[in-house]
């Protein structure tokens, strides 16, 4: 071996001193990667906490302003006013449902006739507009171009006439008459065909006819509506007063913040002229303390008036609502009437308590930090960006997330675990080689695409299905909203099935074959071996699979954002199982939807961070529990 | 203690397992060649031989647990148990395995409580009554000489027992099925000498009620326990007979070589 090929002792020594070797370099490379992920995770947590924890003091201040500006006081009356308005809307809907139910025939006839005419107009409007516009712009009425347009229009007209909607409630003669009037219609005519007009008139007449025996109900509803007028005026007046106080307080807060940051900058500034300038700016930004005592005294002077209005309204409502008929003839109307009857005692109660609340309310009661935390954790309203007052109550979002996850797991556990058991225990090798990749392939579908399918196909099909009379017995059917928690849950189930399937299958695979052998040797059948030995032995692993599936479901954003309906409201649980068919919003969805639009550093922005922390905590908890279970599987 | 029954023609032995010209293969690879052997009832028969000679394969033919292995199949010959050919297609495998219990080399109790392990097979048999199950469990555990050690912890996990206890639990689990024949594939291989001794004592007790076939690598164990010994080599049954005779005056030079330790 030539000497230059083997490194001299001198070189080797240098090499060693620098401590460099490929082995070590590779080791450090991977170690630094691992370290980096840990550091990034820590940074994320620190960032989340830093941004998020500022929320509670900020929210506390908002709630404080809410109180000292008097918005809280006005809200006592506002709530009652809203309840009153909702009740009158229900009564009105009952009234019109009753009338429309009674003249359902006329309603259907006029609707069908208009539908025919509208469909015709829609299909021919493009060619018709061309003619009208050209005529209006002074084209020679006998020109060739106009003739061509007319011809076009005639063709379109013929085509439209063959594809008009059915009219089961019109006689054949009537339809013929309608079609004839449409066919002979001039392109420039603007009036409706005679039959459409006649039917509309007939419908109006029938309505009037039906309304006659309901005159009593109408007066009850009218007087009920009128009874709220006083409270309404009062609320409007007070609202104006308190919102201006609130604005003043908020502006003062802003100026104060500005001043503080200027002062901080001045303290750091090196250049003396610069510092002087900053100090002057800070001084200019010194807010004059907004006057809250004056408006508050004015507001408090309304207290007796306010109480009296509530008491009066309560008596009036009790009297008026007692005159409601016990039942109505149409089932729709009756359902609404029952809803109104259920809401009545609640309204009366609330009105009865109002005077006491009004007199006991104090604007100077302190707002501790715990109030902000409580309002966040147990608040039933998530209201943001409103003119009145923002509330950050997590409950509607949390309930939405949980209900959707519940639906998803109810579907995914049987499907995922069942498939895993079948594939692992009973399927032939060919079945295994087909089913396994197919299920795992589901995981490759991007969630946006899945959301798409959810909206366009699944939601629509489900709603159409729910309208079948044969399925009317299913709770919650017919579904009102195409996008709802159930639809979202179904899609999330689909998304979590691969997770649950693969992990559950692994868990079953990990059961030592000695178990199956022992069970076989004891004379157990195939099914007995599976269900009495293998599955119980894999149980904790299967549970872990389910939990990790749950983590996936709770953390999923895109599908719920697209499909859950995004209505921030606690579902109406009186619908029983049907409440799963209501839309809702979720913890993940709200972050995705609102984070892009909130001003940086605002209370709203921080609230979203706290939601993120909560979500992080939930998913982390689930995963930690799951890993506890995984480590319990044998071998 | 060795009972040499060949010296006692007054007590003719009934045959529990009757093997004729048995050939067995894994896929195309033969593992047993023309094995012919009678295994007497209520005796302990030991299979000895160097590793890979087919002892386990032969043993596992008796309850057809080899059926679990894809590609394993009988190529010729027959096995009769209680006069019935067990390789017939109309054999109820579950019933066969209930009659022919098995204990494996590596103890393998289920991840359940001690009690649940023992009553596993009675439950499969459809016994639901708690009292009946309790009684069966106690009998089986007593027969396996385990009762006194575990009676206070019947409902704790079986996996918390010591290795020897777990192996005895497996024996109890097999006994609870009330089999006629017990197959044991190196039951003491994973145990220390004390636990081994306990199992050997147990075998003497069990012999009164069961036909026992045991595979062992331990010559001393064979001489201590077995009434009959069969020596196998390269898939063939070389020699079989009363234990004393095999170990003192073997007819075949290969047997002599093996027991004297020149190979294996
Ligand atoms: N599952 C299997 N698939 C293929 N060949 C096997 C299988 N099990 C055993 N064999 C082969 O059959 C032959 C006999 O094996 P067997 O396990 O019966 O030997 P053994 O006598 O029990 O050995 P040991 O004393 O080591 O347990 C061996 O050559 C082995 O390679
Ligand atoms: Mg073996």
PDB file of C-alpha atoms and ligand atoms in Angstrom, chain B residues 51-52 54-57 60 105 185-186 215 217, ligand 2:
ATOM      1  CA  UNK B  51     -34.077 -31.052  17.499  1.00  0.00           C
ATOM      2  CA  UNK B  52     -36.018 -30.944  14.236  1.00  0.00           C
ATOM      3  CA  UNK B  54     -40.438 -34.242  14.043  1.00  0.00           C
ATOM      4  CA  UNK B  55     -41.531 -34.855  17.647  1.00  0.00           C
ATOM      5  CA  UNK B  56     -43.737 -31.789  17.767  1.00  0.00           C
ATOM      6  CA  UNK B  57     -45.083 -32.480  14.316  1.00  0.00           C
ATOM      7  CA  UNK B  60     -49.583 -31.993  16.842  1.00  0.00           C
ATOM      8  CA  UNK B 105     -43.912 -25.410  25.369  1.00  0.00           C
ATOM      9  CA  UNK B 185     -44.936 -30.340  23.992  1.00  0.00           C
ATOM     10  CA  UNK B 186     -41.856 -29.733  26.151  1.00  0.00           C
ATOM     11  CA  UNK B 215     -42.218 -34.375  24.214  1.00  0.00           C
ATOM     12  CA  UNK B 217     -35.371 -32.961  25.503  1.00  0.00           C
TER      13      UNK B 217
HETATM   14 MG1  LIG C   2     -40.711 -29.198  19.020  1.00  0.00          MG
END
